[in-house]
Short mmCIF file of C-alpha atoms and ligand atoms in Angstrom, two decimals:
data_model
loop_
_atom_site.label_atom_id
_atom_site.label_comp_id
_atom_site.label_asym_id
_atom_site.label_seq_id
_atom_site.Cartn_x
_atom_site.Cartn_y
_atom_site.Cartn_z
CA UNK A 1300 52.11 -161.27 9.21
CA UNK A 1301 50.15 -163.57 11.51
CA UNK A 1302 46.64 -164.66 10.66
CA UNK A 1303 44.05 -165.30 13.42
CA UNK A 1304 44.37 -168.83 14.81
CA UNK A 1305 40.78 -169.63 13.86
CA UNK A 1306 41.15 -168.42 10.25
CA UNK A 1307 39.82 -171.22 8.03
CA UNK A 1308 42.48 -172.08 5.44
CA UNK A 1309 41.14 -174.73 3.09
CA UNK A 1310 40.61 -176.12 -0.38
CA UNK A 1311 37.72 -176.25 -2.84
CA UNK A 1312 36.43 -178.55 -5.58
CA UNK A 1313 33.10 -179.09 -7.32
CA UNK A 1314 31.39 -182.49 -7.58
CA UNK A 1315 31.03 -182.30 -11.36
CA UNK A 1316 34.75 -181.64 -11.82
CA UNK A 1317 36.02 -184.23 -9.34
CA UNK A 1318 33.61 -187.05 -8.46
CA UNK A 1319 33.23 -189.19 -11.59
CA UNK A 1320 30.92 -192.17 -10.94
CA UNK A 1321 28.49 -190.29 -13.20
CA UNK A 1322 26.08 -193.24 -13.54
CA UNK A 1323 26.66 -194.94 -10.18
CA UNK A 1324 24.72 -194.98 -6.92
CA UNK A 1325 21.43 -194.30 -8.66
CA UNK A 1326 22.63 -190.91 -9.98
CA UNK A 1327 20.75 -189.34 -12.89
CA UNK A 1328 22.46 -187.56 -15.81
CA UNK A 1329 23.66 -184.06 -14.84
CA UNK A 1330 23.81 -181.03 -17.12
CA UNK A 1331 27.59 -181.00 -16.57
CA UNK A 1332 27.85 -184.64 -17.76
CA UNK A 1333 26.74 -183.40 -21.20
CA UNK A 1334 29.63 -181.06 -21.98
CA UNK A 1335 31.60 -182.50 -24.90
CA UNK A 1336 35.40 -182.38 -25.25
CA UNK A 1337 37.81 -183.53 -27.96
CA UNK A 1338 41.48 -183.73 -26.97
CA UNK A 1339 42.42 -183.25 -30.62
CA UNK A 1340 41.17 -179.66 -30.52
CA UNK A 1341 44.03 -177.13 -30.63
CA UNK A 1342 45.02 -174.77 -27.79
CA UNK A 1343 43.02 -171.81 -29.12
CA UNK A 1344 39.86 -173.87 -29.59
CA UNK A 1345 40.10 -175.31 -26.10
CA UNK A 1346 41.22 -172.19 -24.21
CA UNK A 1347 39.74 -169.34 -26.22
CA UNK A 1348 37.15 -168.36 -23.65
CA UNK A 1349 35.15 -166.39 -26.23
CA UNK A 1350 33.62 -169.57 -27.53
CA UNK A 1351 34.31 -172.50 -25.31
CA UNK A 1352 34.36 -175.39 -27.75
CA UNK A 1353 32.54 -177.43 -25.08
CA UNK A 1354 29.55 -175.09 -25.01
CA UNK A 1355 26.22 -176.88 -25.32
CA UNK A 1356 24.10 -176.88 -28.46
CA UNK A 1357 20.83 -178.82 -28.94
CA UNK A 1358 22.70 -181.31 -31.12
CA UNK A 1359 25.46 -181.76 -28.51
CA UNK A 1360 22.86 -182.23 -25.75
CA UNK A 1361 20.94 -184.90 -27.67
CA UNK A 1362 24.19 -186.73 -28.47
CA UNK A 1363 25.28 -186.59 -24.84
CA UNK A 1364 21.96 -187.94 -23.53
CA UNK A 1365 22.23 -190.84 -26.00
CA UNK A 1366 25.90 -191.51 -25.16
CA UNK A 1367 26.36 -193.80 -22.13
CA UNK A 1368 30.18 -193.54 -22.27
CA UNK A 1369 32.80 -191.17 -20.86
CA UNK A 1370 35.24 -190.85 -23.78
CA UNK A 1371 34.28 -187.29 -24.79
CA UNK A 1372 32.84 -186.28 -21.42
CA UNK A 1373 35.68 -185.51 -18.96
CA UNK A 1374 33.26 -184.34 -16.28
CA UNK A 1375 31.75 -187.86 -16.17
CA UNK A 1376 35.20 -189.09 -15.03
CA UNK A 1377 36.55 -186.26 -12.86
CA UNK A 1378 39.39 -187.64 -10.76
CA UNK A 1379 37.25 -190.50 -9.38
CA UNK A 1380 36.81 -188.74 -6.04
CA UNK A 1381 33.54 -190.71 -5.71
CA UNK A 1382 35.58 -193.89 -5.05
CA UNK A 1383 38.79 -192.32 -3.66
CA UNK A 1384 37.47 -189.72 -1.21
CA UNK A 1385 38.77 -191.58 1.87
CA UNK A 1386 42.40 -191.55 0.69
CA UNK A 1387 42.04 -187.99 -0.61
CA UNK A 1388 40.66 -186.78 2.71
CA UNK A 1389 43.64 -188.42 4.44
CA UNK A 1390 45.86 -186.26 2.17
CA UNK A 1391 43.78 -183.18 3.01
CA UNK A 1392 44.34 -183.98 6.70
CA UNK A 1393 48.09 -184.26 6.12
CA UNK A 1394 48.00 -180.90 4.31
CA UNK A 1395 46.37 -179.50 7.45
CA UNK A 1396 43.38 -177.73 5.90
CA UNK A 1397 40.67 -176.56 8.32
CA UNK A 1398 37.78 -176.47 5.84
CA UNK A 1399 36.87 -178.35 2.67
CA UNK A 1400 34.51 -176.86 0.09
CA UNK A 1401 32.73 -179.16 -2.30
CA UNK A 1402 29.33 -179.28 -3.93
CA UNK A 1403 26.59 -181.87 -3.62
CA UNK A 1404 25.24 -183.31 -6.85
CA UNK A 1405 21.52 -182.60 -7.32
CA UNK A 1406 21.15 -185.57 -9.69
CA UNK A 1407 22.61 -187.92 -7.06
CA UNK A 1408 19.85 -186.93 -4.65
CA UNK A 1409 17.01 -186.51 -7.17
CA UNK A 1410 18.08 -188.34 -10.37
CA UNK A 1411 15.22 -186.91 -12.47
CA UNK A 1412 14.68 -183.87 -10.29
CA UNK A 1413 10.91 -184.28 -9.81
CA UNK A 1414 10.81 -187.29 -7.49
CA UNK A 1415 9.02 -187.02 -4.16
CA UNK A 1416 11.69 -188.84 -2.17
CA UNK A 1417 15.50 -188.50 -2.30
CA UNK A 1418 17.74 -191.29 -3.58
CA UNK A 1419 19.04 -193.03 -0.44
CA UNK A 1420 22.28 -194.16 -2.17
CA UNK A 1421 23.05 -190.54 -2.97
CA UNK A 1422 22.51 -189.48 0.64
CA UNK A 1423 24.68 -192.41 1.78
CA UNK A 1424 27.61 -191.15 -0.32
CA UNK A 1425 27.51 -187.74 1.32
CA UNK A 1426 27.02 -189.22 4.78
CA UNK A 1427 30.19 -191.33 4.29
CA UNK A 1428 32.18 -188.39 2.88
CA UNK A 1429 31.05 -185.95 5.58
CA UNK A 1430 31.74 -188.50 8.34
CA UNK A 1431 35.26 -188.96 6.95
CA UNK A 1432 35.82 -185.19 6.98
CA UNK A 1433 34.54 -184.90 10.55
CA UNK A 1434 36.72 -187.82 11.63
CA UNK A 1435 39.66 -185.82 10.26
CA UNK A 1436 38.51 -182.64 12.00
CA UNK A 1437 37.90 -180.81 8.71
CA UNK A 1438 34.96 -178.39 8.52
CA UNK A 1439 32.53 -178.58 5.59
CA UNK A 1440 31.50 -175.71 3.29
CA UNK A 1441 28.83 -177.16 1.02
CA UNK A 1442 27.79 -175.62 -2.30
CA UNK A 1443 24.29 -176.92 -2.96
CA UNK A 1444 24.30 -176.12 -6.69
CA UNK A 1445 27.64 -175.72 -8.49
CA UNK A 1446 26.54 -175.43 -12.13
CA UNK A 1447 24.92 -178.88 -12.32
CA UNK A 1448 21.27 -179.94 -12.26
CA UNK A 1449 19.41 -183.07 -13.46
CA UNK A 1450 19.16 -182.94 -17.27
CA UNK A 1451 15.63 -184.34 -16.91
CA UNK A 1452 14.51 -181.08 -15.26
CA UNK A 1453 15.80 -179.13 -18.25
CA UNK A 1454 14.25 -181.51 -20.77
CA UNK A 1455 10.90 -182.05 -19.02
CA UNK A 1456 10.26 -178.70 -17.30
CA UNK A 1457 12.57 -176.15 -18.95
CA UNK A 1458 14.92 -175.96 -15.96
CA UNK A 1459 15.33 -172.51 -14.38
CA UNK A 1460 13.07 -170.97 -17.04
CA UNK A 1461 10.19 -172.63 -15.17
CA UNK A 1462 9.32 -171.20 -11.76
CA UNK A 1463 8.38 -174.76 -10.71
CA UNK A 1464 12.10 -175.53 -10.59
CA UNK A 1465 12.26 -173.47 -7.39
CA UNK A 1466 10.09 -176.16 -5.75
CA UNK A 1467 12.25 -178.98 -7.11
CA UNK A 1468 15.36 -177.17 -5.85
CA UNK A 1469 13.78 -176.75 -2.39
CA UNK A 1470 13.02 -180.50 -2.25
CA UNK A 1471 16.74 -181.01 -2.82
CA UNK A 1472 17.69 -178.35 -0.23
CA UNK A 1473 15.36 -179.92 2.37
CA UNK A 1474 16.87 -183.37 1.74
CA UNK A 1475 20.42 -182.04 2.24
CA UNK A 1476 19.59 -179.84 5.24
CA UNK A 1477 17.40 -182.44 7.01
CA UNK A 1478 20.14 -185.07 6.64
CA UNK A 1479 23.26 -182.98 7.14
CA UNK A 1480 22.38 -179.85 9.14
CA UNK A 1481 24.43 -181.22 12.06
CA UNK A 1482 27.63 -181.75 10.03
CA UNK A 1483 27.71 -179.01 7.40
CA UNK A 1484 29.36 -175.90 8.87
CA UNK A 1485 28.63 -173.43 6.04
CA UNK A 1486 26.20 -173.46 3.09
CA UNK A 1487 26.37 -171.74 -0.31
CA UNK A 1488 23.07 -172.26 -2.22
CA UNK A 1489 24.48 -171.28 -5.64
CA UNK A 1490 28.02 -171.15 -7.01
CA UNK A 1491 28.84 -167.94 -8.93
CA UNK A 1492 25.19 -167.03 -9.48
CA UNK A 1493 26.39 -164.38 -11.97
CA UNK A 1494 27.39 -167.21 -14.34
CA UNK A 1495 23.84 -166.85 -15.70
CA UNK A 1496 25.02 -163.95 -17.83
CA UNK A 1497 28.52 -165.18 -18.57
CA UNK A 1498 28.19 -168.95 -18.90
CA UNK A 1499 24.58 -169.77 -19.79
CA UNK A 1500 24.71 -173.57 -19.62
CA UNK A 1501 26.75 -173.56 -16.40
CA UNK A 1502 24.71 -170.86 -14.70
CA UNK A 1503 21.11 -171.51 -15.75
CA UNK A 1504 21.33 -174.56 -18.06
CA UNK A 1505 19.87 -172.87 -21.12
CA UNK A 1506 21.02 -173.23 -24.72
CA UNK A 1507 21.70 -169.59 -25.58
CA UNK A 1508 21.20 -169.93 -29.36
CA UNK A 1509 17.63 -171.20 -28.82
CA UNK A 1510 16.48 -168.15 -26.84
CA UNK A 1511 14.63 -165.42 -28.73
CA UNK A 1512 15.27 -162.73 -26.13
CA UNK A 1513 18.28 -164.09 -24.27
CA UNK A 1514 18.29 -161.24 -21.75
CA UNK A 1515 14.62 -161.79 -20.87
CA UNK A 1516 15.37 -165.47 -20.31
CA UNK A 1517 18.52 -164.80 -18.27
CA UNK A 1518 16.84 -162.40 -15.83
CA UNK A 1519 13.74 -164.61 -15.47
CA UNK A 1520 15.97 -167.59 -14.64
CA UNK A 1521 18.04 -165.43 -12.31
CA UNK A 1522 14.91 -164.20 -10.53
CA UNK A 1523 13.91 -167.82 -9.90
CA UNK A 1524 17.40 -168.50 -8.53
CA UNK A 1525 17.30 -165.43 -6.28
CA UNK A 1526 13.96 -166.61 -4.84
CA UNK A 1527 15.37 -170.14 -4.48
CA UNK A 1528 18.44 -168.73 -2.71
CA UNK A 1529 16.24 -166.80 -0.25
CA UNK A 1530 14.05 -169.85 0.42
CA UNK A 1531 17.19 -171.91 1.09
CA UNK A 1532 18.39 -169.23 3.54
CA UNK A 1533 14.99 -169.30 5.26
CA UNK A 1534 14.91 -173.11 5.51
CA UNK A 1535 18.44 -173.39 6.90
CA UNK A 1536 17.84 -170.61 9.44
CA UNK A 1537 14.57 -172.19 10.60
CA UNK A 1538 15.54 -175.86 10.44
CA UNK A 1539 19.20 -175.90 11.35
CA UNK A 1540 18.87 -172.84 13.59
CA UNK A 1541 22.23 -171.71 12.22
CA UNK A 1542 23.22 -168.44 10.53
CA UNK A 1543 25.87 -169.77 8.16
CA UNK A 1544 24.54 -169.26 4.63
CA UNK A 1545 26.51 -167.28 2.06
CA UNK A 1546 26.00 -165.71 -1.34
CA UNK A 1547 28.64 -166.43 -3.98
CA UNK A 1548 29.62 -164.71 -7.22
CA UNK A 1549 32.60 -164.66 -9.54
CA UNK A 1550 34.28 -161.38 -8.56
CA UNK A 1551 35.33 -159.32 -11.59
CA UNK A 1552 37.45 -156.67 -9.81
CA UNK A 1553 37.39 -153.86 -12.36
CA UNK A 1554 39.52 -150.70 -12.71
CA UNK A 1555 38.89 -147.66 -14.95
CA UNK A 1556 41.37 -147.87 -17.83
CA UNK A 1557 42.35 -144.20 -17.42
CA UNK A 1558 41.42 -141.22 -15.18
CA UNK A 1559 39.06 -140.09 -17.93
CA UNK A 1560 35.73 -139.61 -16.05
CA UNK A 1561 34.01 -141.58 -18.81
CA UNK A 1562 36.17 -144.57 -17.91
CA UNK A 1563 35.28 -144.17 -14.25
CA UNK A 1564 31.56 -144.14 -15.12
CA UNK A 1565 32.13 -147.20 -17.34
CA UNK A 1566 33.71 -149.00 -14.38
CA UNK A 1567 30.76 -148.12 -12.13
CA UNK A 1568 28.33 -149.60 -14.66
CA UNK A 1569 30.45 -152.65 -15.43
CA UNK A 1570 30.98 -153.62 -11.79
CA UNK A 1571 27.28 -153.11 -11.03
CA UNK A 1572 26.21 -155.31 -13.94
CA UNK A 1573 28.82 -158.05 -13.42
CA UNK A 1574 28.97 -158.12 -9.61
CA UNK A 1575 27.00 -155.84 -7.30
CA UNK A 1576 23.61 -156.59 -8.90
CA UNK A 1577 23.76 -160.22 -7.69
CA UNK A 1578 25.14 -159.78 -4.19
CA UNK A 1579 22.99 -156.64 -3.62
CA UNK A 1580 19.85 -158.75 -4.04
CA UNK A 1581 21.09 -161.64 -1.86
CA UNK A 1582 22.78 -159.54 0.85
CA UNK A 1583 20.58 -156.42 0.92
CA UNK A 1584 17.29 -158.12 0.02
CA UNK A 1585 15.95 -156.10 -2.91
CA UNK A 1586 16.54 -155.23 -6.53
CA UNK A 1587 18.68 -152.04 -6.70
CA UNK A 1588 17.36 -149.07 -8.73
CA UNK A 1589 20.12 -149.33 -11.32
CA UNK A 1590 18.80 -152.85 -12.16
CA UNK A 1591 15.60 -151.36 -13.56
CA UNK A 1592 17.64 -149.03 -15.78
CA UNK A 1593 19.51 -152.08 -17.06
CA UNK A 1594 16.24 -153.93 -17.68
CA UNK A 1595 14.90 -150.97 -19.67
CA UNK A 1596 18.07 -150.92 -21.73
CA UNK A 1597 17.92 -154.67 -22.40
CA UNK A 1598 14.13 -154.68 -23.00
CA UNK A 1599 13.61 -157.05 -20.05
CA UNK A 1600 10.15 -157.14 -18.38
CA UNK A 1601 10.41 -158.79 -14.96
CA UNK A 1602 7.34 -159.50 -12.80
CA UNK A 1603 8.45 -159.15 -9.15
CA UNK A 1604 5.42 -159.83 -6.95
CA UNK A 1605 4.92 -158.34 -3.48
CA UNK A 1606 5.36 -161.87 -2.10
CA UNK A 1607 8.70 -162.20 -3.91
CA UNK A 1608 9.82 -158.86 -2.50
CA UNK A 1609 8.98 -160.08 1.01
CA UNK A 1610 10.88 -163.34 0.51
CA UNK A 1611 13.99 -161.49 -0.69
CA UNK A 1612 13.78 -158.84 2.05
CA UNK A 1613 13.33 -161.30 4.92
CA UNK A 1614 15.97 -163.86 3.93
CA UNK A 1615 19.31 -162.21 3.23
CA UNK A 1616 22.56 -164.14 3.50
CA UNK A 1617 24.78 -164.26 6.61
CA UNK A 1618 28.10 -163.89 4.79
CA UNK A 1619 29.22 -162.94 1.30
CA UNK A 1620 31.69 -165.00 -0.71
CA UNK A 1621 33.27 -164.85 -4.11
CA UNK A 1622 35.78 -166.43 -6.41
CA UNK A 1623 38.73 -164.19 -7.27
CA UNK A 1624 41.27 -165.00 -9.98
CA UNK A 1625 42.08 -161.79 -11.79
CA UNK A 1626 41.23 -158.11 -12.20
CA UNK A 1627 39.91 -156.37 -15.31
CA UNK A 1628 39.71 -152.96 -16.93
CA UNK A 1629 36.74 -150.83 -18.01
CA UNK A 1630 37.28 -148.17 -20.65
CA UNK A 1631 35.33 -146.32 -23.31
CA UNK A 1632 38.37 -146.34 -25.56
CA UNK A 1633 39.23 -149.36 -27.65
CA UNK A 1634 43.02 -148.98 -27.60
CA UNK A 1635 43.77 -151.71 -25.08
CA UNK A 1636 45.31 -155.09 -25.88
CA UNK A 1637 42.77 -157.86 -25.21
CA UNK A 1638 43.24 -161.05 -23.18
CA UNK A 1639 40.94 -163.62 -21.54
CA UNK A 1640 39.56 -163.95 -18.02
CA UNK A 1641 37.34 -166.24 -15.91
CA UNK A 1642 34.07 -166.46 -17.85
CA UNK A 1643 34.73 -163.02 -19.32
CA UNK A 1644 35.04 -163.30 -23.06
CA UNK A 1645 37.71 -160.74 -23.63
CA UNK A 1646 39.21 -158.34 -21.13
CA UNK A 1647 41.66 -155.49 -21.57
CA UNK A 1648 45.27 -156.13 -20.64
CA UNK A 1649 46.50 -154.18 -17.62
CA UNK A 1650 49.99 -152.87 -18.58
CA UNK A 1651 51.06 -152.95 -14.92
CA UNK A 1652 50.35 -156.66 -14.38
CA UNK A 1653 51.53 -160.12 -15.53
CA UNK A 1654 49.32 -162.88 -16.98
CA UNK A 1655 48.99 -166.62 -16.37
CA UNK A 1656 49.65 -169.38 -18.96
CA UNK A 1657 46.00 -168.83 -19.94
CA UNK A 1658 46.09 -165.05 -20.22
CA UNK A 1659 44.35 -164.38 -16.88
CA UNK A 1660 45.72 -161.22 -15.23
CA UNK A 1661 47.67 -161.91 -12.01
CA UNK A 1662 46.78 -159.19 -9.47
CA UNK A 1663 47.18 -159.88 -5.72
CA UNK A 1664 46.46 -156.24 -4.83
CA UNK A 1665 43.23 -156.72 -6.78
CA UNK A 1666 42.16 -159.27 -4.18
CA UNK A 1667 42.81 -156.75 -1.38
CA UNK A 1668 40.78 -154.16 -3.32
CA UNK A 1669 37.98 -156.67 -3.94
CA UNK A 1670 37.80 -157.59 -0.26
CA UNK A 1671 37.67 -153.93 0.81
CA UNK A 1672 34.97 -153.14 -1.73
CA UNK A 1673 32.79 -156.12 -0.67
CA UNK A 1674 33.15 -155.34 3.03
CA UNK A 1675 32.53 -151.60 2.62
CA UNK A 1676 29.37 -152.37 0.63
CA UNK A 1677 27.81 -155.12 2.78
CA UNK A 1678 29.56 -155.06 6.16
CA UNK A 1679 29.00 -158.82 6.35
CA UNK A 1680 31.76 -161.40 7.00
CA UNK A 1681 33.64 -162.37 3.85
CA UNK A 1682 34.74 -165.84 2.71
CA UNK A 1683 37.04 -166.31 -0.31
CA UNK A 1684 35.46 -169.40 -1.85
CA UNK A 1685 37.82 -169.70 -4.81
CA UNK A 1686 41.26 -168.43 -5.71
CA UNK A 1687 44.31 -170.08 -7.24
CA UNK A 1688 46.59 -170.36 -10.24
CA UNK A 1689 45.73 -172.56 -13.21
CA UNK A 1690 48.97 -173.58 -14.93
CA UNK A 1691 50.56 -176.18 -17.19
CA UNK A 1692 52.38 -178.16 -14.48
CA UNK A 1693 55.21 -180.51 -15.42
CA UNK A 1694 55.90 -183.77 -13.56
CA UNK A 1695 59.66 -184.11 -13.04
CA UNK A 1696 61.77 -186.16 -10.60
CA UNK A 1697 58.56 -187.53 -9.14
CA UNK A 1698 56.96 -184.19 -8.28
CA UNK A 1699 56.07 -180.73 -9.62
CA UNK A 1700 58.35 -177.78 -8.82
CA UNK A 1701 55.56 -175.22 -8.96
CA UNK A 1702 57.50 -172.22 -7.63
CA UNK A 1703 55.18 -170.03 -9.78
CA UNK A 1704 52.13 -171.27 -7.81
CA UNK A 1705 53.90 -170.71 -4.47
CA UNK A 1706 54.71 -167.16 -5.61
CA UNK A 1707 51.06 -166.58 -6.64
CA UNK A 1708 49.75 -167.93 -3.32
CA UNK A 1709 52.28 -166.03 -1.20
CA UNK A 1710 51.35 -162.71 -2.83
CA UNK A 1711 47.60 -163.36 -2.61
CA UNK A 1712 47.82 -164.47 1.03
CA UNK A 1713 49.74 -161.27 1.81
CA UNK A 1714 46.92 -159.31 0.16
CA UNK A 1715 44.33 -161.12 2.33
CA UNK A 1716 46.31 -160.20 5.44
CA UNK A 1717 46.57 -156.58 4.32
CA UNK A 1718 42.82 -156.44 3.67
CA UNK A 1719 42.20 -157.76 7.18
CA UNK A 1720 44.56 -155.08 8.51
CA UNK A 1721 42.44 -152.58 6.52
CA UNK A 1722 39.53 -153.68 8.72
CA UNK A 1723 37.91 -156.31 6.49
CA UNK A 1724 36.28 -159.18 8.41
CA UNK A 1725 37.32 -162.31 6.48
CA UNK A 1726 36.94 -165.74 8.11
CA UNK A 1727 38.25 -168.15 5.51
CA UNK A 1728 39.77 -169.06 2.18
CA UNK A 1729 39.43 -172.21 0.08
CA UNK A 1730 42.05 -172.59 -2.65
CA UNK A 1731 40.35 -173.57 -5.88
CA UNK A 1732 41.22 -177.01 -7.27
CA UNK A 1733 43.76 -177.59 -4.50
CA UNK A 1734 43.74 -181.20 -5.73
CA UNK A 1735 44.01 -181.25 -9.54
CA UNK A 1736 40.54 -181.70 -11.09
CA UNK A 1737 39.01 -181.31 -14.55
CA UNK A 1738 38.99 -177.57 -15.35
CA UNK A 1739 35.55 -175.99 -15.66
CA UNK A 1740 35.75 -173.98 -18.87
CA UNK A 1741 38.22 -175.92 -21.04
CA UNK A 1742 37.40 -179.39 -19.56
CA UNK A 1743 41.10 -180.33 -19.44
CA UNK A 1744 43.27 -181.83 -16.72
CA UNK A 1745 46.20 -179.90 -18.28
CA UNK A 1746 44.96 -176.68 -16.67
CA UNK A 1747 46.01 -177.61 -13.13
CA UNK A 1748 45.37 -175.59 -9.93
CA UNK A 1749 46.38 -178.12 -7.30
CA UNK A 1750 49.00 -178.45 -4.62
CA UNK A 1751 48.26 -182.17 -5.18
CA UNK A 1752 49.05 -183.50 -8.67
CA UNK A 1753 46.69 -186.14 -10.12
CA UNK A 1754 48.24 -188.44 -12.71
CA UNK A 1755 45.48 -188.24 -15.36
CA UNK A 1756 45.60 -186.62 -18.78
CA UNK A 1757 42.89 -184.87 -20.83
CA UNK A 1758 41.57 -188.25 -22.03
CA UNK A 1759 41.46 -189.70 -18.53
CA UNK A 1760 44.55 -191.89 -19.11
CA UNK A 1761 47.04 -192.35 -16.26
CA UNK A 1762 47.37 -194.05 -12.89
CA UNK A 1763 45.19 -191.51 -11.06
CA UNK A 1764 47.98 -191.40 -8.46
CA UNK A 1765 48.00 -188.38 -6.16
CA UNK A 1766 51.44 -186.69 -5.88
CA UNK A 1767 52.42 -183.86 -3.51
CA UNK A 1768 53.77 -180.83 -5.43
CA UNK A 1769 56.32 -178.43 -3.89
CA UNK A 1770 53.36 -176.15 -3.15
CA UNK A 1771 51.80 -178.90 -0.96
CA UNK A 1772 54.67 -178.63 1.51
CA UNK A 1773 54.64 -174.83 1.32
CA UNK A 1774 50.87 -174.56 1.97
CA UNK A 1775 51.12 -177.12 4.80
CA UNK A 1776 53.86 -175.08 6.51
CA UNK A 1777 51.97 -171.83 5.88
CA UNK A 1778 48.84 -173.20 7.59
CA UNK A 1779 50.85 -174.65 10.51
CA UNK A 1780 52.55 -171.30 11.17
CA UNK A 1781 49.42 -169.21 10.39
CA UNK A 1782 51.44 -167.42 7.76
CA UNK A 1783 54.03 -166.12 10.22
CA UNK A 1784 56.91 -166.81 7.81
CA UNK A 1785 55.04 -165.57 4.70
C1 LIG B 2712 34.91 -170.88 -11.59
C2 LIG B 2712 34.18 -172.14 -11.16
C3 LIG B 2712 35.05 -173.26 -10.78
C4 LIG B 2712 36.44 -173.27 -11.38
C5 LIG B 2712 37.00 -171.91 -11.72
C6 LIG B 2712 38.24 -171.96 -12.60
O1 LIG B 2712 34.10 -170.18 -12.45
O2 LIG B 2712 33.33 -171.88 -10.03
O3 LIG B 2712 34.30 -174.42 -11.06
O4 LIG B 2712 36.53 -174.14 -12.43
O5 LIG B 2712 36.07 -171.12 -12.33
O6 LIG B 2712 37.86 -171.98 -13.97
P1 LIG B 2712 38.58 -172.97 -14.98
O7 LIG B 2712 38.49 -174.32 -14.34
O8 LIG B 2712 37.84 -172.84 -16.26
O9 LIG B 2712 40.02 -172.49 -15.07
#
């Protein structure tokens, strides 16, 4: 199988999981800096996705704002990319990636969120990083908001619950676009915008237990984000004169558990509510009819003005992207074994498929199916913004023999090639956490995705040394040969 020469093979991280330097360069406190972790918690507490132990409560938030340290806040440390990005980018160059996905940190640019002018030190950090990437001939895919926002906006204005936050977000977008429109190749305004329903603090920075009608709050916040997304599309189109803005959701590829028609109808509803709803609005430009049925069911009253409808209709995205880790099952019957999945509390086990160390279903064909479904629905170019295998890697004889990750990648890359043979227009792929970073849900370094090992443990102890895993050499060769010897 030979991939097109210009196919963009790359790697992805998020600022809050990698940068560190949480209180440097004039940066304000981010919502992600407030997520608490205790390395004494047991496996189930840390990895049981039903109730991430690190989820935010009012008490946890107040304690985090008062705490100036990093001991219980792994996302304040990351892997110190903030100070080490030059050497890391040299490694990325050696790996041979064509595109690097990261996110900019809102609180680095507007520390309290409501300033008039951006923080020059924050802009300087991105200018230095982007220049380094360009020097190494690596394209940039920038996520403008990857789960983090200035805590001050949440505390002082109610965050995404307040429509005013759209204006604050657009100040941030204008600062990034005005300064970097000539170096950023692709933009994603929001990471996994469907996190609003599945990871409240990550997606819309609300404390779920404090909301009277959580569904009303979720869809109001989401509406503000959909408008913000459209305004970002409009600004980039008009200012940068480029058509390179993408939507992004966590793809929950779902299968009916049996050929029982009730299971098929369950799958149609589940995939609408977990996936299509979000990309429909950003890629088609309006709320789909089935959304209003869902709102009725959830007792949600959403005011969508004529002006809002115009903004959504006139500013749809240029490509669609998603993260893909696993597939799931929809069924009206309860007799399925249960496991965990990305942001999904509990999912049914697929008897035909294996699972990762963390219970996530491993399904390469599911990626091919996901790609076909997205392309059939939107007929817009597709970018795979996240995919990869989180595993407990072991350092031995100075490296990591991660044959299991090579196997995962080989099978998923085959599936991408098959989807492209099916007629799907896909222009790139960024492997999630291709350099080990702090995991998003559990907040551990132990859950590693990288082809580059980082010598840090869950408490941030270690040399921080970067070490090439077996998969580094495999991915490097794969990119060099465009997958010819897959
Ligand atoms: C997605 C996030 C990423 C990444 C990924 C893996 O939802 O966009 O930030 O972390 O999940 O999840 P985890 O790190 O919890 O294994």
